[in-house]
Amino acid sequence: MKNTLASICEKTVFEKVFKDYSLLLRNFIYAKCGDVAKAEDYTQDAFVKLWNNCTKVPINKAKSYLFTITKNAFFNDYEHQKVVLKYKALKADRVNNEDPEFEYRQKEFQQELNNAINRLTDKQREVFLLNRIEKKKYKEIAEILDISVKTVEMRMSSALVSLRKSIKNYKI
């Protein structure tokens, strides 16, 4: 009964959550990013978000919340870096035969695409990035996220519909 009445907003409860999960969370994200400093940054950011949303997160959901926040931040950064690297590779491979207006519109489109991806729900974005960036199959995604393949399909479908609407409304 004590746990149901306690709040993460209480200093001692928050400290216990931090003590229980910070190292586990850091090691989890370190395994994904391979950089201790970045892993510590992701971990710290997740706990800051937990503290800022302490009234909204029940204690029994704190671990899940922390891992989801951290995983999504990593995927967002990863996706952004892929776009940056891809753009740099494209830019290096070609001679600048494009007119400045074309390049400007291309940059605008890429920014709009990134914004559209960021507007997806966390669950849609997670499935989309795992499939399109990490090239995971739906079955693999379902196993990673501990959900059904049908749920993965529905999230991916709704993500694609949302992205198509966002991009369709963009004037090229």
GROMACS .gro file of C-alpha atoms in nm:
model
  172
    1MET     CA    1   0.000   0.000   0.000
    2LYS     CA    2   0.291   0.230   0.074
    3ASN     CA    3   0.412   0.219  -0.292
    4THR     CA    4   0.073   0.321  -0.428
    5LEU     CA    5   0.066   0.634  -0.210
    6ALA     CA    6   0.427   0.732  -0.265
    7SER     CA    7   0.509   0.972  -0.547
    8ILE     CA    8   0.817   1.002  -0.761
    9CYS     CA    9   0.803   1.372  -0.677
   10GLU     CA   10   0.917   1.286  -0.326
   11LYS     CA   11   1.293   1.326  -0.299
   12THR     CA   12   1.356   0.993  -0.125
   13VAL     CA   13   1.143   0.801  -0.373
   14PHE     CA   14   1.311   0.968  -0.670
   15GLU     CA   15   1.656   0.894  -0.522
   16LYS     CA   16   1.559   0.528  -0.479
   17VAL     CA   17   1.439   0.509  -0.840
   18PHE     CA   18   1.763   0.674  -0.951
   19LYS     CA   19   1.971   0.434  -0.740
   20ASP     CA   20   1.779   0.130  -0.867
   21TYR     CA   21   1.776   0.212  -1.239
   22SER     CA   22   2.047   0.461  -1.334
   23LEU     CA   23   2.328   0.208  -1.385
   24LEU     CA   24   2.097  -0.040  -1.555
   25LEU     CA   25   1.967   0.233  -1.787
   26ARG     CA   26   2.316   0.361  -1.863
   27ASN     CA   27   2.440   0.011  -1.948
   28PHE     CA   28   2.134  -0.052  -2.166
   29ILE     CA   29   2.188   0.259  -2.378
   30TYR     CA   30   2.565   0.213  -2.377
   31ALA     CA   31   2.510  -0.124  -2.545
   32LYS     CA   32   2.322   0.059  -2.820
   33CYS     CA   33   2.541   0.366  -2.870
   34GLY     CA   34   2.886   0.239  -2.766
   35ASP     CA   35   2.982   0.571  -2.606
   36VAL     CA   36   2.993   0.599  -2.226
   37ALA     CA   37   2.964   0.979  -2.226
   38LYS     CA   38   2.660   0.972  -2.454
   39ALA     CA   39   2.507   0.691  -2.251
   40GLU     CA   40   2.546   0.898  -1.935
   41ASP     CA   41   2.394   1.200  -2.111
   42TYR     CA   42   2.093   0.996  -2.225
   43THR     CA   43   2.053   0.858  -1.874
   44GLN     CA   44   2.073   1.201  -1.714
   45ASP     CA   45   1.823   1.345  -1.962
   46ALA     CA   46   1.581   1.060  -1.892
   47PHE     CA   47   1.592   1.126  -1.518
   48VAL     CA   48   1.544   1.499  -1.574
   49LYS     CA   49   1.234   1.421  -1.783
   50LEU     CA   50   1.113   1.181  -1.514
   51TRP     CA   51   1.153   1.451  -1.251
   52ASN     CA   52   0.975   1.709  -1.470
   53ASN     CA   53   0.687   1.464  -1.523
   54CYS     CA   54   0.690   1.307  -1.177
   55THR     CA   55   0.323   1.382  -1.115
   56LYS     CA   56   0.224   1.198  -1.433
   57VAL     CA   57   0.436   0.883  -1.390
   58PRO     CA   58   0.330   0.622  -1.134
   59ILE     CA   59   0.610   0.451  -0.947
   60ASN     CA   60   0.533   0.113  -1.100
   61LYS     CA   61   0.580   0.266  -1.450
   62ALA     CA   62   0.902   0.457  -1.374
   63LYS     CA   63   1.138   0.192  -1.513
   64SER     CA   64   0.939   0.154  -1.834
   65TYR     CA   65   0.913   0.532  -1.869
   66LEU     CA   66   1.291   0.577  -1.827
   67PHE     CA   67   1.377   0.307  -2.080
   68THR     CA   68   1.124   0.436  -2.333
   69ILE     CA   69   1.244   0.797  -2.303
   70THR     CA   70   1.606   0.691  -2.338
   71LYS     CA   71   1.544   0.454  -2.627
   72ASN     CA   72   1.342   0.717  -2.817
   73ALA     CA   73   1.607   0.984  -2.762
   74PHE     CA   74   1.869   0.745  -2.895
   75PHE     CA   75   1.660   0.656  -3.200
   76ASN     CA   76   1.591   1.023  -3.272
   77ASP     CA   77   1.961   1.107  -3.254
   78TYR     CA   78   2.050   0.801  -3.457
   79GLU     CA   79   1.799   0.889  -3.727
   80HIS     CA   80   1.926   1.246  -3.737
   81GLN     CA   81   2.287   1.130  -3.773
   82LYS     CA   82   2.188   0.896  -4.057
   83VAL     CA   83   2.027   1.188  -4.239
   84VAL     CA   84   2.332   1.408  -4.180
   85LEU     CA   85   2.572   1.139  -4.303
   86LYS     CA   86   2.357   1.059  -4.603
   87TYR     CA   87   2.337   1.425  -4.695
   88LYS     CA   88   2.713   1.467  -4.657
   89ALA     CA   89   2.773   1.163  -4.877
   90LEU     CA   90   2.538   1.296  -5.144
   91LYS     CA   91   2.700   1.635  -5.130
   92ALA     CA   92   3.051   1.489  -5.157
   93ASP     CA   93   2.960   1.255  -5.446
   94ARG     CA   94   2.830   1.518  -5.680
   95VAL     CA   95   2.958   1.829  -5.838
   96ASN     CA   96   2.735   2.122  -5.764
   97ASN     CA   97   2.540   2.122  -6.090
   98GLU     CA   98   2.217   2.195  -5.910
   99ASP     CA   99   2.088   2.547  -5.900
  100PRO     CA  100   2.073   2.715  -5.560
  101GLU     CA  101   1.693   2.712  -5.554
  102PHE     CA  102   1.685   2.333  -5.599
  103GLU     CA  103   1.931   2.285  -5.315
  104TYR     CA  104   1.732   2.518  -5.094
  105ARG     CA  105   1.410   2.328  -5.165
  106GLN     CA  106   1.587   1.999  -5.103
  107LYS     CA  107   1.705   2.121  -4.763
  108GLU     CA  108   1.356   2.244  -4.682
  109PHE     CA  109   1.208   1.908  -4.782
  110GLN     CA  110   1.459   1.718  -4.569
  111GLN     CA  111   1.376   1.941  -4.272
  112GLU     CA  112   1.004   1.888  -4.331
  113LEU     CA  113   1.059   1.512  -4.346
  114ASN     CA  114   1.253   1.520  -4.018
  115ASN     CA  115   0.975   1.730  -3.861
  116ALA     CA  116   0.712   1.485  -3.988
  117ILE     CA  117   0.904   1.193  -3.832
  118ASN     CA  118   0.932   1.385  -3.506
  119ARG     CA  119   0.554   1.446  -3.508
  120LEU     CA  120   0.484   1.073  -3.508
  121THR     CA  121   0.378   0.924  -3.177
  122ASP     CA  122   0.660   0.762  -2.981
  123LYS     CA  123   0.531   0.415  -3.065
  124GLN     CA  124   0.497   0.492  -3.436
  125ARG     CA  125   0.840   0.655  -3.452
  126GLU     CA  126   1.000   0.363  -3.267
  127VAL     CA  127   0.859   0.106  -3.511
  128PHE     CA  128   0.931   0.328  -3.814
  129LEU     CA  129   1.295   0.385  -3.717
  130LEU     CA  130   1.356   0.021  -3.630
  131ASN     CA  131   1.216  -0.085  -3.968
  132ARG     CA  132   1.341   0.187  -4.199
  133ILE     CA  133   1.670   0.285  -4.033
  134GLU     CA  134   1.786  -0.033  -3.861
  135LYS     CA  135   1.630  -0.254  -4.132
  136LYS     CA  136   1.458  -0.481  -3.879
  137LYS     CA  137   1.177  -0.706  -3.995
  138TYR     CA  138   0.836  -0.678  -3.833
  139LYS     CA  139   0.887  -1.006  -3.647
  140GLU     CA  140   1.219  -0.880  -3.503
  141ILE     CA  141   1.058  -0.552  -3.399
  142ALA     CA  142   0.775  -0.739  -3.230
  143GLU     CA  143   1.026  -0.945  -3.030
  144ILE     CA  144   1.234  -0.638  -2.934
  145LEU     CA  145   0.931  -0.440  -2.819
  146ASP     CA  146   0.747  -0.741  -2.675
  147ILE     CA  147   0.436  -0.676  -2.886
  148SER     CA  148   0.255  -0.870  -3.156
  149VAL     CA  149   0.350  -0.856  -3.524
  150LYS     CA  150   0.000  -0.725  -3.595
  151THR     CA  151   0.062  -0.432  -3.357
  152VAL     CA  152   0.387  -0.358  -3.538
  153GLU     CA  153   0.202  -0.362  -3.870
  154MET     CA  154  -0.067  -0.127  -3.740
  155ARG     CA  155   0.188   0.118  -3.595
  156MET     CA  156   0.391   0.116  -3.916
  157SER     CA  157   0.082   0.165  -4.128
  158SER     CA  158  -0.037   0.461  -3.922
  159ALA     CA  159   0.315   0.609  -3.926
  160LEU     CA  160   0.330   0.587  -4.305
  161VAL     CA  161  -0.016   0.739  -4.344
  162SER     CA  162   0.084   1.026  -4.117
  163LEU     CA  163   0.412   1.082  -4.304
  164ARG     CA  164   0.237   1.073  -4.643
  165LYS     CA  165  -0.013   1.335  -4.525
  166SER     CA  166   0.265   1.559  -4.393
  167ILE     CA  167   0.475   1.528  -4.706
  168LYS     CA  168   0.175   1.557  -4.940
  169ASN     CA  169   0.089   1.891  -4.784
  170TYR     CA  170   0.443   2.012  -4.836
  171LYS     CA  171   0.476   2.234  -5.143
  172ILE     CA  172   0.773   2.142  -5.361
   0.00000   0.00000   0.00000
